Tab-separated table of C-alpha atoms in Angstrom:
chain	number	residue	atom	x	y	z
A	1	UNK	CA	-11.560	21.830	18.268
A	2	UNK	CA	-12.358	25.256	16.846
A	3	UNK	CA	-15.097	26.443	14.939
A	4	UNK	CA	-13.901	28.899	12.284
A	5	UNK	CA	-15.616	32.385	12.763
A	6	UNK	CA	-15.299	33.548	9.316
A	7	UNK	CA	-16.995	30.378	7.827
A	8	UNK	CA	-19.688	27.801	8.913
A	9	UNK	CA	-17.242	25.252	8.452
A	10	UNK	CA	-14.959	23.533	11.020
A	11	UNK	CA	-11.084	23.707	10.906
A	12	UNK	CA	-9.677	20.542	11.108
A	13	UNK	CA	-7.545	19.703	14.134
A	14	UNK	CA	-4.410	17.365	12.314
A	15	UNK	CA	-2.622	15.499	14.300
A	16	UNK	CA	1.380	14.798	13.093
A	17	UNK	CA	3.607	12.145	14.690
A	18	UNK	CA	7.318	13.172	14.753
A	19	UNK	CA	8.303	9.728	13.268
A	20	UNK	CA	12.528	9.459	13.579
A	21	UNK	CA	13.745	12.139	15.472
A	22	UNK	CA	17.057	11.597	13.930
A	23	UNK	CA	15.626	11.892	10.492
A	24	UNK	CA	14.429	14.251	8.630
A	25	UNK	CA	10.871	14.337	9.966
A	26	UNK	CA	11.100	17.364	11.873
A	27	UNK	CA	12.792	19.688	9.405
A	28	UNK	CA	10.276	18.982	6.841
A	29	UNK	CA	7.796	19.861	9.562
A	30	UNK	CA	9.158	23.000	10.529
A	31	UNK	CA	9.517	24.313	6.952
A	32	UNK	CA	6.086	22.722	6.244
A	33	UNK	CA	4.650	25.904	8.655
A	34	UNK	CA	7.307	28.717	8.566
A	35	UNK	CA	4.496	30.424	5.922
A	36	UNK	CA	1.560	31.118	8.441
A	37	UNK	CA	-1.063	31.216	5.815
A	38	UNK	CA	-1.012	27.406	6.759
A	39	UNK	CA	-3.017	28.045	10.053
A	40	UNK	CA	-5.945	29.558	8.093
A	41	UNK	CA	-6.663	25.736	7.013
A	42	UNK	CA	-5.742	23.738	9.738
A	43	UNK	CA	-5.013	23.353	13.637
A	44	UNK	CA	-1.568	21.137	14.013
A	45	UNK	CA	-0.327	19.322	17.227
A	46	UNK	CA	2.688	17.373	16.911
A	47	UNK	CA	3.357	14.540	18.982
A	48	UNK	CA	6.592	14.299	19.890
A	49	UNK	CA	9.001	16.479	21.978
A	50	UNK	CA	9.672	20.242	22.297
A	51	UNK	CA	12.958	19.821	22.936
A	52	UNK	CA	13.371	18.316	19.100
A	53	UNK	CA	12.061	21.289	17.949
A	54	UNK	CA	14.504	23.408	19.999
A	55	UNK	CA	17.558	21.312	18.763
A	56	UNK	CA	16.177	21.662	14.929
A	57	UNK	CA	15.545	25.251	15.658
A	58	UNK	CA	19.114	25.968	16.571
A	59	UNK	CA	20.826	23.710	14.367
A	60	UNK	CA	18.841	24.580	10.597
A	61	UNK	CA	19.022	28.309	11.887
A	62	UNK	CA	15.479	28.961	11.549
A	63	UNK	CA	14.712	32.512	13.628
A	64	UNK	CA	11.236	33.078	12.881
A	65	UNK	CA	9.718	29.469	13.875
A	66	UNK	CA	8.161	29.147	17.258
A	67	UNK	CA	5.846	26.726	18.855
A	68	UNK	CA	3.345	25.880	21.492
A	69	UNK	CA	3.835	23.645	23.825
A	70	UNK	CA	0.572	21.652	25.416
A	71	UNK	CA	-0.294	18.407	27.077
A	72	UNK	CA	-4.102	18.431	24.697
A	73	UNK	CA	-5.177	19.097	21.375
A	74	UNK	CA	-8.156	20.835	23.605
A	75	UNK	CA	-4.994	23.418	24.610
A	76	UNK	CA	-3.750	24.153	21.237
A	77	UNK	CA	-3.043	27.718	20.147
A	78	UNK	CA	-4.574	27.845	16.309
A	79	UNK	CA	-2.241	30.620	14.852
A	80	UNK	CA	1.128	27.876	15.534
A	81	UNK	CA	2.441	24.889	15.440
A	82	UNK	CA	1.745	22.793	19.051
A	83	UNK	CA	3.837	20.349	20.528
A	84	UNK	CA	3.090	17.251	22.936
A	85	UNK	CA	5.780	15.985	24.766
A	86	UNK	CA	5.654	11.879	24.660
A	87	UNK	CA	8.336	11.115	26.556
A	88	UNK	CA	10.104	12.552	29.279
A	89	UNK	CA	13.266	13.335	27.494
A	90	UNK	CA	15.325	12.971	24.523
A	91	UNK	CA	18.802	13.753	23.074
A	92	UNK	CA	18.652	14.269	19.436
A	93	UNK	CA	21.442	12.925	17.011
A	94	UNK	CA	20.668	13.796	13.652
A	95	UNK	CA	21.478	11.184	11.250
A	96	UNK	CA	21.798	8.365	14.064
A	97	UNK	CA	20.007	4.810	14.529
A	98	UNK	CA	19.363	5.073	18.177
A	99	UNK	CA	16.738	2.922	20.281
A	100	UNK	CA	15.436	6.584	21.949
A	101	UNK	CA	14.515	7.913	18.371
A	102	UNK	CA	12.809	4.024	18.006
A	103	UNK	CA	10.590	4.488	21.314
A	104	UNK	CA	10.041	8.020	20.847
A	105	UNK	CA	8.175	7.603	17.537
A	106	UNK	CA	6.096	4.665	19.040
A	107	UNK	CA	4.868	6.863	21.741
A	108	UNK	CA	3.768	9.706	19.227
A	109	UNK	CA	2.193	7.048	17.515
A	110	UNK	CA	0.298	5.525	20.292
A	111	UNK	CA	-0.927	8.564	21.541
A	112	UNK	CA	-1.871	10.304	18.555
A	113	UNK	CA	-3.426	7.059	17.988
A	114	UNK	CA	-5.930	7.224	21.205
A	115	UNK	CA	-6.953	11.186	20.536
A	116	UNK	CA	-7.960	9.728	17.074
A	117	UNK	CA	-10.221	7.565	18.493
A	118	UNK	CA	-11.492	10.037	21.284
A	119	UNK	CA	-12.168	12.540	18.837
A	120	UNK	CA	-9.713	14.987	20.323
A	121	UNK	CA	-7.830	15.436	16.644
A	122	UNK	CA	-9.649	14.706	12.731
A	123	UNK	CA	-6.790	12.557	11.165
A	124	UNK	CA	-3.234	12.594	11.626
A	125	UNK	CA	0.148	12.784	8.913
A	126	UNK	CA	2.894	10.999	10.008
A	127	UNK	CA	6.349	11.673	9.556
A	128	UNK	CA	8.868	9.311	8.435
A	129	UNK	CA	10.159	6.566	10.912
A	130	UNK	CA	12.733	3.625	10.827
A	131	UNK	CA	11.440	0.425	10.476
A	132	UNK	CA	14.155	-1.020	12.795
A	133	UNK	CA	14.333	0.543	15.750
A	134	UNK	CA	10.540	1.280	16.791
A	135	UNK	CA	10.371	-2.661	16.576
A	136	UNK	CA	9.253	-3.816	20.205
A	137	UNK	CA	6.478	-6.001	21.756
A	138	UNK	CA	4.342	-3.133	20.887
A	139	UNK	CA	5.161	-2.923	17.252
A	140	UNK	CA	5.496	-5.184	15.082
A	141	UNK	CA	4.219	-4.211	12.226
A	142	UNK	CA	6.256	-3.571	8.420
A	143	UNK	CA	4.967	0.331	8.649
A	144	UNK	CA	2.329	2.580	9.444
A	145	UNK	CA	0.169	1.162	6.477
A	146	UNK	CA	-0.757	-2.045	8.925
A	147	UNK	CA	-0.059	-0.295	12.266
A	148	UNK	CA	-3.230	1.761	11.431
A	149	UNK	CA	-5.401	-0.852	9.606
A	150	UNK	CA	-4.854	-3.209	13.119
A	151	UNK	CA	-5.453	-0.152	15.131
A	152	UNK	CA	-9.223	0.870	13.903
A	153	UNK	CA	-10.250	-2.847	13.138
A	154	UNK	CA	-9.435	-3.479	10.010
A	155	UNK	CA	-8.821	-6.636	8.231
A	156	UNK	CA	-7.423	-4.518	5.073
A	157	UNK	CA	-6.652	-1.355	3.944
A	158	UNK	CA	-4.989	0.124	0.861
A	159	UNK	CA	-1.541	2.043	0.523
A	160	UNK	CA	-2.463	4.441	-2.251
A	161	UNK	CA	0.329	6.735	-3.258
A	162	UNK	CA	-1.112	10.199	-4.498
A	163	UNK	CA	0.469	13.019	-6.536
A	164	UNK	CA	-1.432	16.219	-8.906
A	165	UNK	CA	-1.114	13.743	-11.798
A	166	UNK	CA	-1.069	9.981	-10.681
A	167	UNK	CA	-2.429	8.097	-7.832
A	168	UNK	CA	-1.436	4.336	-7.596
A	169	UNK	CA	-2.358	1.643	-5.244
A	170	UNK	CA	-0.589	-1.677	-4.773
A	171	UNK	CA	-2.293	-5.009	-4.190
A	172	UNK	CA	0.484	-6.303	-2.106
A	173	UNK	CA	2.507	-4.061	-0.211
A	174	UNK	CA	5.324	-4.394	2.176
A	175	UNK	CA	6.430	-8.033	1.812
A	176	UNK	CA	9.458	-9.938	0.151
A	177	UNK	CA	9.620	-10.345	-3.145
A	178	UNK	CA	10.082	-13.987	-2.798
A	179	UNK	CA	5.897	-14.032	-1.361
A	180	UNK	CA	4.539	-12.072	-3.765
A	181	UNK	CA	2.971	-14.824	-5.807
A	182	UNK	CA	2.090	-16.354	-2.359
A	183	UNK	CA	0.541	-13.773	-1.515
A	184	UNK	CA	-1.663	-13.034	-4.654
A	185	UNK	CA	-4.625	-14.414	-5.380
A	186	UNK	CA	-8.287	-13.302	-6.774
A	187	UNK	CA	-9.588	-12.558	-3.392
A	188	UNK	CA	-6.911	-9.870	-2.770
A	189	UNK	CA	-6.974	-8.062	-5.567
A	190	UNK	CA	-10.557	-7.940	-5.522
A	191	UNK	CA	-10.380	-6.340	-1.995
A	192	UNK	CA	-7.941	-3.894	-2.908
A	193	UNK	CA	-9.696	-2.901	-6.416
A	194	UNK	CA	-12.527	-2.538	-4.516
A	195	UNK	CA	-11.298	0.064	-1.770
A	196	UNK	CA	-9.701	1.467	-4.756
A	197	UNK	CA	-12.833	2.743	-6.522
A	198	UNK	CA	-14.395	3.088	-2.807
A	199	UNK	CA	-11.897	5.776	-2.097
A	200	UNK	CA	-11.942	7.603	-5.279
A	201	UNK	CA	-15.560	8.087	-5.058
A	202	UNK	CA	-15.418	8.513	-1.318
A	203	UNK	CA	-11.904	10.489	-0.689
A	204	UNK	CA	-11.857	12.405	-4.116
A	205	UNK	CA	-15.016	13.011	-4.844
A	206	UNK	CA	-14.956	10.819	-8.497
A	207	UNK	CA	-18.199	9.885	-9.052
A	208	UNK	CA	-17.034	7.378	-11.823
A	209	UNK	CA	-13.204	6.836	-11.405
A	210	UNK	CA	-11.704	5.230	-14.519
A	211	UNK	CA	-9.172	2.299	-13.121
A	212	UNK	CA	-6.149	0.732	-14.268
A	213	UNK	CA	-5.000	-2.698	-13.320
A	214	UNK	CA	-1.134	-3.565	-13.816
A	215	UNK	CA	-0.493	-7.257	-14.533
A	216	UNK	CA	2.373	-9.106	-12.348
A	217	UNK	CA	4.357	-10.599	-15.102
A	218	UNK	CA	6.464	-9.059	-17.873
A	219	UNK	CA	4.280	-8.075	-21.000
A	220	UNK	CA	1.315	-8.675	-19.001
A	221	UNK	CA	2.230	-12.765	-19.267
A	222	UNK	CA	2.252	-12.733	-23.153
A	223	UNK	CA	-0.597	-14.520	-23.316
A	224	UNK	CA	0.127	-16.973	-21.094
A	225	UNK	CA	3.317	-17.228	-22.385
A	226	UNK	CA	5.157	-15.468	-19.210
A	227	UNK	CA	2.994	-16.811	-16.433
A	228	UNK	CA	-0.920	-17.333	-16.224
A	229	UNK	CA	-2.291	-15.042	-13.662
A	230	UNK	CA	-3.380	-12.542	-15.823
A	231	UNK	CA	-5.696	-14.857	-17.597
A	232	UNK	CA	-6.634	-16.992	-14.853
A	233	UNK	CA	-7.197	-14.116	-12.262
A	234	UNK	CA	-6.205	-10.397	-12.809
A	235	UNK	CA	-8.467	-10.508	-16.382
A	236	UNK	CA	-11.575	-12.500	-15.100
A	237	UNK	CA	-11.928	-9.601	-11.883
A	238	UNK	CA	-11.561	-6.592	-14.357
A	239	UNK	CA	-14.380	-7.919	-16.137
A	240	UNK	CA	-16.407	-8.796	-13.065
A	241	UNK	CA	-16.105	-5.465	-12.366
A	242	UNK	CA	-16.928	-3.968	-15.588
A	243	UNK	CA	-20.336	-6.128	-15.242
A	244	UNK	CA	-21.065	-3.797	-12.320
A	245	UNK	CA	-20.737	-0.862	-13.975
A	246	UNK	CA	-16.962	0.033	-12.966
A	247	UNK	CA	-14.756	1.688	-15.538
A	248	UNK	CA	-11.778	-0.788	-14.881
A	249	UNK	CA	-9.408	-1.567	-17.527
A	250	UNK	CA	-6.388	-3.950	-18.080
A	251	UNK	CA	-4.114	-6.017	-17.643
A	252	UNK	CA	-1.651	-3.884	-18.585
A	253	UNK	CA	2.197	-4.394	-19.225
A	254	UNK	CA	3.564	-2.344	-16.611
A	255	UNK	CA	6.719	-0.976	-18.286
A	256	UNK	CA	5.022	0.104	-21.879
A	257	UNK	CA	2.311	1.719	-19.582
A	258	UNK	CA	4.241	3.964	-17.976
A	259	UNK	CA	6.493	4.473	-21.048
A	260	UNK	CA	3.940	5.517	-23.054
A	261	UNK	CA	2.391	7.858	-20.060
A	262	UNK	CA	-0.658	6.027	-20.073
A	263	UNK	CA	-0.925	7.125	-16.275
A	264	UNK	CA	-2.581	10.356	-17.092
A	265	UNK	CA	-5.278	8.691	-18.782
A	266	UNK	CA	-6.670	7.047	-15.743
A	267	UNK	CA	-7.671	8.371	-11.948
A	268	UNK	CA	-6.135	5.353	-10.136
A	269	UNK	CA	-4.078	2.213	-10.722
A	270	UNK	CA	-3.370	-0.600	-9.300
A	271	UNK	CA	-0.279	-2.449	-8.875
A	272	UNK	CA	0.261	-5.812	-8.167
A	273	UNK	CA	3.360	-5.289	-5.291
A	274	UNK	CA	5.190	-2.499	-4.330
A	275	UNK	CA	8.284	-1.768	-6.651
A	276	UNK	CA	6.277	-1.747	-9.497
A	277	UNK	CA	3.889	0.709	-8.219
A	278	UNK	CA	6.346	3.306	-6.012
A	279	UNK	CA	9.125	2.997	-9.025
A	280	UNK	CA	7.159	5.153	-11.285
A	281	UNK	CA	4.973	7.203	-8.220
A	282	UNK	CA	8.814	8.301	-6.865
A	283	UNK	CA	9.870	8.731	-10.370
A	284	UNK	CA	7.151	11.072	-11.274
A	285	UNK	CA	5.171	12.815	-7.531
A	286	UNK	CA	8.676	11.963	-5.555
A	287	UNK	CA	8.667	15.864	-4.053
A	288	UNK	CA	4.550	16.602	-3.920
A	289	UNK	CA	3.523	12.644	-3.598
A	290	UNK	CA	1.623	11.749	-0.319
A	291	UNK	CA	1.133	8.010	1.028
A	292	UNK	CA	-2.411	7.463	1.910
A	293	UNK	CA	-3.972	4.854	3.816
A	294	UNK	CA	-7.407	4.482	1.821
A	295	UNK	CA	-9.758	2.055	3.319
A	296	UNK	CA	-9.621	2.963	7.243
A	297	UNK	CA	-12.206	5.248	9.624
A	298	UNK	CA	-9.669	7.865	9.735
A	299	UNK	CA	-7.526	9.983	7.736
A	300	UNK	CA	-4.329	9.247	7.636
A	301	UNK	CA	-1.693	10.366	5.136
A	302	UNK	CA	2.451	10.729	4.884
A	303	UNK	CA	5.240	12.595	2.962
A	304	UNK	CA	6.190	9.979	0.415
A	305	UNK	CA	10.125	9.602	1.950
A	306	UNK	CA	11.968	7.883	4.481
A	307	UNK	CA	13.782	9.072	7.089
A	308	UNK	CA	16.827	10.192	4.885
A	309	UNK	CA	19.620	10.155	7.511
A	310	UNK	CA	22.556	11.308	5.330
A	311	UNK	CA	20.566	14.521	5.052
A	312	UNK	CA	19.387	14.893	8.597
A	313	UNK	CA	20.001	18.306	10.138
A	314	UNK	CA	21.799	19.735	6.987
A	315	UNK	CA	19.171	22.369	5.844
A	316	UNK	CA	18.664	20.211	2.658
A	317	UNK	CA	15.477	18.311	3.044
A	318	UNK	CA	12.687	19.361	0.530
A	319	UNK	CA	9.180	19.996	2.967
A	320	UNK	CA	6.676	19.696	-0.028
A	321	UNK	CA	5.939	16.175	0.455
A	322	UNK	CA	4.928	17.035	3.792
A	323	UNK	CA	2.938	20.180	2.910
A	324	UNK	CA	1.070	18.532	0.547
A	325	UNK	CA	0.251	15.070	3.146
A	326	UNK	CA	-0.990	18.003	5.404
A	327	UNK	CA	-3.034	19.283	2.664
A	328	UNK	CA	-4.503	16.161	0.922
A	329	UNK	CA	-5.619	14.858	4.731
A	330	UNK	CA	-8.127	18.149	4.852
A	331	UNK	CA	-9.098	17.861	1.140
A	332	UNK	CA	-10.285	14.475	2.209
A	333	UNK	CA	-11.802	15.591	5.310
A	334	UNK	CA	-13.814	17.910	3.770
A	335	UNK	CA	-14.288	15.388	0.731
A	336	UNK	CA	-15.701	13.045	3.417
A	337	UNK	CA	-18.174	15.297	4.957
A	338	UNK	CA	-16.222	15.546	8.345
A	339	UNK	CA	-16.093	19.908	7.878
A	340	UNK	CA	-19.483	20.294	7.679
């Protein structure tokens, strides 16, 4: 990793697996550094394949990218983007379900995964992948979200969507609707509060972060009237943590909330499962919002999109979500002390 000569502190070596080959992971990377000013901030090393690049290249037209390719992030050239091959080969089909895009985007993962823990890269941004086919005896996970939290130890973590003007967190994540209420219960929510106001003192540097908590049913239950978890649970832990000095605040009805823009009045908030949290995040950060896995060791962070096939390798995909994923992982970096 390189020490910056112009500054005493360190440029940050980001890691960024490819994700879906066939998606639109690696146009949204190669726009993300076609302006070099990029490489003044950070080091990247993509895991993945050069020859993805080279397809992506010649298909989107795009003349004046070029990139490195190495078998280390100790190898990397810090004025371009670098490339680790994971596999031996690939054929690309843009827009395509195949099991090679599947196994491809495990293997970035995995090895982006180990020079995490060996110190060879500071965090890592992950590009979009499909859910289905990287599903093997080596993943079986819902998404990154828990791939990472198993990964570095973790008995929990918290997917915490963040955009310039709303950053929301959701208490259960990437489940069926149908387990939801399962799924819910005081000890969750405390957890996930919790690594909430952790991460916004931690990650963002909010020395008292002012916290909204969503209720689960309509109107907030009515007063009991539409369900009793907000009275029996979601109410008694806001308080518990207001008796510790934490500026937390709610129940509140989720769709008058955001109607009325409440959001901007608060520096996080939490949902209670994952529609009614990444409905509004999409509807108002969808092009500049960033997924971030607060609670974990590491940094990790990701554009807030899929892998948007019927778009793949048409010039069309927007890179900002990207850009600023790449961004918000050395804001926390630095945030966290790790730069110094």
């Amino acid at each position: 990793m390189q020490e910056n000569s112009r500054e005493t502190k360190l440029i940050p070596t980001l890691g960024i697996t490819i994700g879906d080959m066939n998606g639109i992971g690696p146009e949204v990377i190669i726009k993300s550094v076609l302006n070099q000013r990029i490489f003044d901030l950070v080091n990247l090393v993509v895991y993945g394949h050069g020859k993805v690049f080279s397809h992506y290249k010649n298909l989107l037209g795009v003349d004046k990218f070029s990139f490195n390719q190495t078998n280390s992030p100790d190898q990397i050239r810090h004025n371009r983007l670098n490339v680790i091959n994971c596999v031996e080969d690939v054929e690309v089909a843009p827009g395509e379900e195949t099991k090679e895009a599947g196994a491809l985007a495990l293997a970035a993962l995995r090895r982006a995964t180990q020079d995490l823990k060996d110190g060879k890269i500071h965090g890592v941004v992950t590009a979009p992948i499909n859910k289905n086919n990287i599903q093997s005896d080596d993943f079986k996970f819902p998404g990154h979200t828990e791939f990472f939290t198993e990964a570095f130890g973790k008995q929990d973590s918290l997917m915490f969507l963040c955009g310039e003007q709303i950053r929301i967190g959701v208490a259960t994540g990437h489940i069926s609707v149908a387990q939801i209420q399962e799924k819910l219960n005081a000890d969750l929510i405390r957890k996930k509060l919790d690594l909430m106001l952790q991460s916004l003192k931690k990650d963002f540097g909010l020395q008292k972060p002012k916290v909204a908590v969503l209720g689960l049913n309509p109107h907030a239950g009515e007063n009991g009237l539409l369900g009793n978890e907000e009275i029996e649970i979601i109410r008694p832990l806001i308080n518990d943590f207001k008796e510790k000095g934490e500026l937390t605040f709610g129940p509140y009805p989720a769709d008058g909330f955001f109607g009325m823009a409440s959001q901007t009045k608060f520096d996080g908030i939490l949902a209670m499962y994952h529609d009614q949290g990444l409905i509004p995040f999409k509807t108002l950060a969808f092009e500049e919002g960033v997924n971030f896995t607060a609670g974990l060791p590491i940094v990790r962070t990701s554009p807030d999109h899929g892998t948007a096939y019927n778009i793949a390798g048409k010039g069309l995909a927007n890179e900002q979500s990207m850009r600023s994923a790449i961004y918000m992982a050395k804001d926390i970096l630095a945030s966290r002390g790790v730069l110094d």
